Short mmCIF file of C-alpha atoms in Angstrom, two decimals:
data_model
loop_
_atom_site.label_atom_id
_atom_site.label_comp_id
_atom_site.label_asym_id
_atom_site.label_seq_id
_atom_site.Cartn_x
_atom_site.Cartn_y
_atom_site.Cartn_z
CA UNK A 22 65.43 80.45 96.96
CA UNK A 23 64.72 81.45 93.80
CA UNK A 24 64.03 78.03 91.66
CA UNK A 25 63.99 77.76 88.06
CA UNK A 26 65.45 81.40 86.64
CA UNK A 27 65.60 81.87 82.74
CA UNK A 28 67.06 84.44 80.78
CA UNK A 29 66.13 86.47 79.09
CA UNK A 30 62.55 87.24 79.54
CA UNK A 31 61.93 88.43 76.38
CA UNK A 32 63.77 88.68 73.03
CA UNK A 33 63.26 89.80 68.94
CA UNK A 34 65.49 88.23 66.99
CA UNK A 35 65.46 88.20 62.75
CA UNK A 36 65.36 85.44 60.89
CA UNK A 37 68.65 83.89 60.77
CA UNK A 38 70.24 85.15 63.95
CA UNK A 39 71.56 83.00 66.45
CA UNK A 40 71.06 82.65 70.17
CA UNK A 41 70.80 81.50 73.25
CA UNK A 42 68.15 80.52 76.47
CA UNK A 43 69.70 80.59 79.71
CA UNK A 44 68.22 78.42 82.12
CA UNK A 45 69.27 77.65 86.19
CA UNK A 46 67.72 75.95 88.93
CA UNK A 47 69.01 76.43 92.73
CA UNK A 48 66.74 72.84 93.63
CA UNK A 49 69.53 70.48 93.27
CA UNK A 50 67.50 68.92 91.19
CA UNK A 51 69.35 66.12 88.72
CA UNK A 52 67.02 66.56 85.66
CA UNK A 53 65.95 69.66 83.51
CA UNK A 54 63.67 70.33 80.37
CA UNK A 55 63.39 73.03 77.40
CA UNK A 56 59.39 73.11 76.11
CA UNK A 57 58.11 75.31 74.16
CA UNK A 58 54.46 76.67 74.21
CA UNK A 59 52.62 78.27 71.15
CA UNK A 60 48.96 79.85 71.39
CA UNK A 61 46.24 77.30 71.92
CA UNK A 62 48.75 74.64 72.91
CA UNK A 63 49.90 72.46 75.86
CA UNK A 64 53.72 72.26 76.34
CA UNK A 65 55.73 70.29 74.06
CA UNK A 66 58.97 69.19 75.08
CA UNK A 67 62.17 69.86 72.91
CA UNK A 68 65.06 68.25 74.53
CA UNK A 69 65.52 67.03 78.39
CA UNK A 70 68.31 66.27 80.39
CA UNK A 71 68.03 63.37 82.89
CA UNK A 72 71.38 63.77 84.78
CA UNK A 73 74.24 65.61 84.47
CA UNK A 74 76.13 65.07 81.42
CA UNK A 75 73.28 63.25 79.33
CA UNK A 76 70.69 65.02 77.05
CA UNK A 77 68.20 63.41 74.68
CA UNK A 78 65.92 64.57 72.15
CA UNK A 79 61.65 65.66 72.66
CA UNK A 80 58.94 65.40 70.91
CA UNK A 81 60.03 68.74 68.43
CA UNK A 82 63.58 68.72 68.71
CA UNK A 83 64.61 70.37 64.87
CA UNK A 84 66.30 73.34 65.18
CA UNK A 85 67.73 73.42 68.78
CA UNK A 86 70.54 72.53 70.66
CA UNK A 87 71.29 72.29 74.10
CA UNK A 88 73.92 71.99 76.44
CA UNK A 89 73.90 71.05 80.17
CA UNK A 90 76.61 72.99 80.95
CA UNK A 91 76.68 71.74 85.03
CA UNK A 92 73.86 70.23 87.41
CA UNK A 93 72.64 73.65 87.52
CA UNK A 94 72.42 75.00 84.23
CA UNK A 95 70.65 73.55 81.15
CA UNK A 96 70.73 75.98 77.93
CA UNK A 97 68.88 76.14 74.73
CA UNK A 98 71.09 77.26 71.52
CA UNK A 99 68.63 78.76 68.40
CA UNK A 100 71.41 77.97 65.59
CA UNK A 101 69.35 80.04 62.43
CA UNK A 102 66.40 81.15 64.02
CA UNK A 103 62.97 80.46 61.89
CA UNK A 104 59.52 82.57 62.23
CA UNK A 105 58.33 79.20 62.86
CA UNK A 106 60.31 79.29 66.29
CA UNK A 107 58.09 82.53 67.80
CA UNK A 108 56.88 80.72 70.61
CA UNK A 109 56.79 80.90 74.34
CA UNK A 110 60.12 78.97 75.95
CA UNK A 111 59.97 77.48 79.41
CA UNK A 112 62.78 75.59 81.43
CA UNK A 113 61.73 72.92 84.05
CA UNK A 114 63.68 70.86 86.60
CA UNK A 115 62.59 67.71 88.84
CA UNK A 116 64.55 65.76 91.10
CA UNK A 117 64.06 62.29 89.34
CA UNK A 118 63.26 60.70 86.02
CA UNK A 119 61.01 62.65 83.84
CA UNK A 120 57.60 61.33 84.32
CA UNK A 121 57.85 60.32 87.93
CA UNK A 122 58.31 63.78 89.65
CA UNK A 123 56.79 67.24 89.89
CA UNK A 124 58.35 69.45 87.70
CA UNK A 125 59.28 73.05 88.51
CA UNK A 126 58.98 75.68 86.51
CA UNK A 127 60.83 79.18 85.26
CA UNK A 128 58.27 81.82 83.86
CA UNK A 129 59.16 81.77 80.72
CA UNK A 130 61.21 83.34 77.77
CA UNK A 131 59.17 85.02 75.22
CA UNK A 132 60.59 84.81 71.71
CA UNK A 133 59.50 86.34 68.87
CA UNK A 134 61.22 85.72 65.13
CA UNK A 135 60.85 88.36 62.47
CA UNK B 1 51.14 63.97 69.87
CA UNK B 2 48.78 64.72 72.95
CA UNK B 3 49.05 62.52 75.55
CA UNK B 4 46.43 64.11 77.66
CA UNK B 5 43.28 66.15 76.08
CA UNK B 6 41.55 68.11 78.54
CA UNK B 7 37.48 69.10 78.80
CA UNK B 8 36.06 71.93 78.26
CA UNK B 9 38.44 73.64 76.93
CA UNK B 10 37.14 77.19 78.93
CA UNK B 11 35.23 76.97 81.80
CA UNK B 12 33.36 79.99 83.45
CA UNK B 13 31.78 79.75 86.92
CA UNK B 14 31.07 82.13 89.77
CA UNK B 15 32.86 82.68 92.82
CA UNK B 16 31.96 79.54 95.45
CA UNK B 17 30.82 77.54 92.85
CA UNK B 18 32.86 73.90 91.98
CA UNK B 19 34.72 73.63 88.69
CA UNK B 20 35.06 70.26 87.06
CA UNK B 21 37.21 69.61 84.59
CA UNK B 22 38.41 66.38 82.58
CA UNK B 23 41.40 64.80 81.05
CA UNK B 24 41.52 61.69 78.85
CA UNK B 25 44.72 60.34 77.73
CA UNK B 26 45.97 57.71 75.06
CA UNK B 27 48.71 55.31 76.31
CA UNK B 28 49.57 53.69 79.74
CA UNK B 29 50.58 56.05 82.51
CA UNK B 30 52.26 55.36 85.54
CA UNK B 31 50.99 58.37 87.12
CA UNK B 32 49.14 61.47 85.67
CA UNK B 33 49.85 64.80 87.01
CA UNK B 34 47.47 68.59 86.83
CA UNK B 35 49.55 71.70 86.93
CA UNK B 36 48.04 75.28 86.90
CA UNK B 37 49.45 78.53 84.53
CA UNK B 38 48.98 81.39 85.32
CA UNK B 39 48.96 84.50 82.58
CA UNK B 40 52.48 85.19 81.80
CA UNK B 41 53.91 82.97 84.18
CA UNK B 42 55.07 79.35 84.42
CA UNK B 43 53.06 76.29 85.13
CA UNK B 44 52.61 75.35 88.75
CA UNK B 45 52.62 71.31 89.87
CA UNK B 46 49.19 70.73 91.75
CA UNK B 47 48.97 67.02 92.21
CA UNK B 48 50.56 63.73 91.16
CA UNK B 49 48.13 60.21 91.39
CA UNK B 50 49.45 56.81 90.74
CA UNK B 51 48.29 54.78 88.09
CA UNK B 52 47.52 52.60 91.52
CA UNK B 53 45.35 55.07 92.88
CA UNK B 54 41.52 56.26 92.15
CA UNK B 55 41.34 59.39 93.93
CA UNK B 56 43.53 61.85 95.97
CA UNK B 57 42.95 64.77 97.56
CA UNK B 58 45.28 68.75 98.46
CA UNK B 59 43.23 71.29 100.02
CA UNK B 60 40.44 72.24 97.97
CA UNK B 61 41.38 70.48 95.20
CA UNK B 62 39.98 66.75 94.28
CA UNK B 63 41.43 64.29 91.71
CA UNK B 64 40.25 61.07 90.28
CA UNK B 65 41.85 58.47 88.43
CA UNK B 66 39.98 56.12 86.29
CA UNK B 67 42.71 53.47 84.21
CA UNK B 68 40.33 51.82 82.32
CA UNK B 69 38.76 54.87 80.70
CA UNK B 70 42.12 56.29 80.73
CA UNK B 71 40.09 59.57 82.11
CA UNK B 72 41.17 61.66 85.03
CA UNK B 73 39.11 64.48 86.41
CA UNK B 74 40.12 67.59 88.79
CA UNK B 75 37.33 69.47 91.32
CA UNK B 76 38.58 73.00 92.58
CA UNK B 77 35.36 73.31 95.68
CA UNK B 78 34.70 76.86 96.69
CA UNK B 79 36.10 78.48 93.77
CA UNK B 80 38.15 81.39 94.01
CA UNK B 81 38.75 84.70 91.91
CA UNK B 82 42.65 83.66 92.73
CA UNK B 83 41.49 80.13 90.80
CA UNK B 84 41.35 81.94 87.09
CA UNK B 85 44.17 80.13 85.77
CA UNK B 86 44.41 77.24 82.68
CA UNK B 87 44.55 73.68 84.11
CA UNK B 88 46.60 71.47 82.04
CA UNK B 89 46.73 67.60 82.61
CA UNK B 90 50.63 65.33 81.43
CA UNK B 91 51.34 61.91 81.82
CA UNK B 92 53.46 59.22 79.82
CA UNK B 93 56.79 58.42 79.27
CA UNK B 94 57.56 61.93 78.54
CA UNK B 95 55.21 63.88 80.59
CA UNK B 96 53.33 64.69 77.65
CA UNK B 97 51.18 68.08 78.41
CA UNK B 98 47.49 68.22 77.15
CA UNK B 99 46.15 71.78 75.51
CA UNK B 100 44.79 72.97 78.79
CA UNK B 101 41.08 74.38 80.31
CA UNK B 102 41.06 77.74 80.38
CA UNK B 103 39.24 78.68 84.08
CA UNK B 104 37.16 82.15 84.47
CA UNK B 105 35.78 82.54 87.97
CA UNK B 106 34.01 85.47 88.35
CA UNK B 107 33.78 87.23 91.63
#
């Protein structure tokens, strides 16, 4: 049971170049999250999907897509990736609506922007 | 915006000793919740309390609730090397994540 699994792990991109986070949780779970974490900082939530099918925008949504591609899989799309965007990415999932449920974790996708 | 702001911001105790740390947030929650990070890894969910309740206790850990501050605290007893770890406090509408205490115990 492996839980919330994000690829890559790591990743250089230059400025400008496109791409995307991979995200997949195994829990069944009917909501999932893209944060991102910078040095210093708590998590800050970019976009979240409450159910299959639906996505809405964070708290620092410019710049970033997503797609929730099935009830497993939630992805994060870079369209013209910024130095601004190095940061640490992390996927979550929870059974239930956003702020009434544990939320599970991936490890993280390091991203650094030259 | 920070929902939750958490105190001290690093902490640095010895093995067996109690940690303490404190979370005060802004708006109405219906529940606040602690997680732990590791280095390099994702955060863990530790405990959830209810906006209903004052205090709530998993293993060695300890959390209170106080609404009216619109403070929270969270005691790790006994403290372990295995503790060293940043303790970050969310709540709100969004699950809004505070910047986290930094934990150091020392064996």
């Amino acid at each position: 049971n492996a839980g919330v699994t994000q690829t890559p792990k790591f990743q250089v991109l230059k400025t400008g170049q496109s791409m995307t986070l991979q995200c997949a949780q195994d829990m069944n779970h009917n909501s999932m999250y893209w944060y991102r974490q910078d040095p210093g900082m708590g998590l800050r939530l970019i976009y979240y999907s409450a159910s299959e099918g639906t996505t809405d925008k964070g708290e620092v949504p410019n710049g970033y897509n997503v797609s929730r591609l099935n009830k497993r899989e939630f992805s994060l799309r870079l369209e013209s990736a910024a130095p601004s965007q190095t940061s640490v990415y992390f996927c979550a999932s929870s059974v239930g609506p956003i702020s009434n449920q544990p939320q599970h974790f991936g490890d993280g996708t390091r991203l650094s922007i030259l | 915006s920070q929902q939750g702001e958490e105190d001290p911001q690093a902490l640095s105790i010895q093995e067996g000793e109690n940690a303490t740390m404190n979370c005060s947030y802004k708006t109405s929650i219906n529940n606040l919740q602690w997680y732990r990070q590791n280095s390099g890894r994702g955060l863990v969910h530790l405990i959830l309390i209810r906006s209903n309740e004052r205090e709530k206790h998993s293993g060695r850990l300890r959390v209170t609730l106080d609404t009216s501050k619109k403070s929270s605290s969270l005691l790790i007893t006994a403290s372990r090397a295995a503790d060293t770890a940043s303790y970050f406090c969310a709540g709100g509408s969004r699950l809004t994540f505070g910047e986290g205490t930094q934990l150091t115990v020392n064996p």
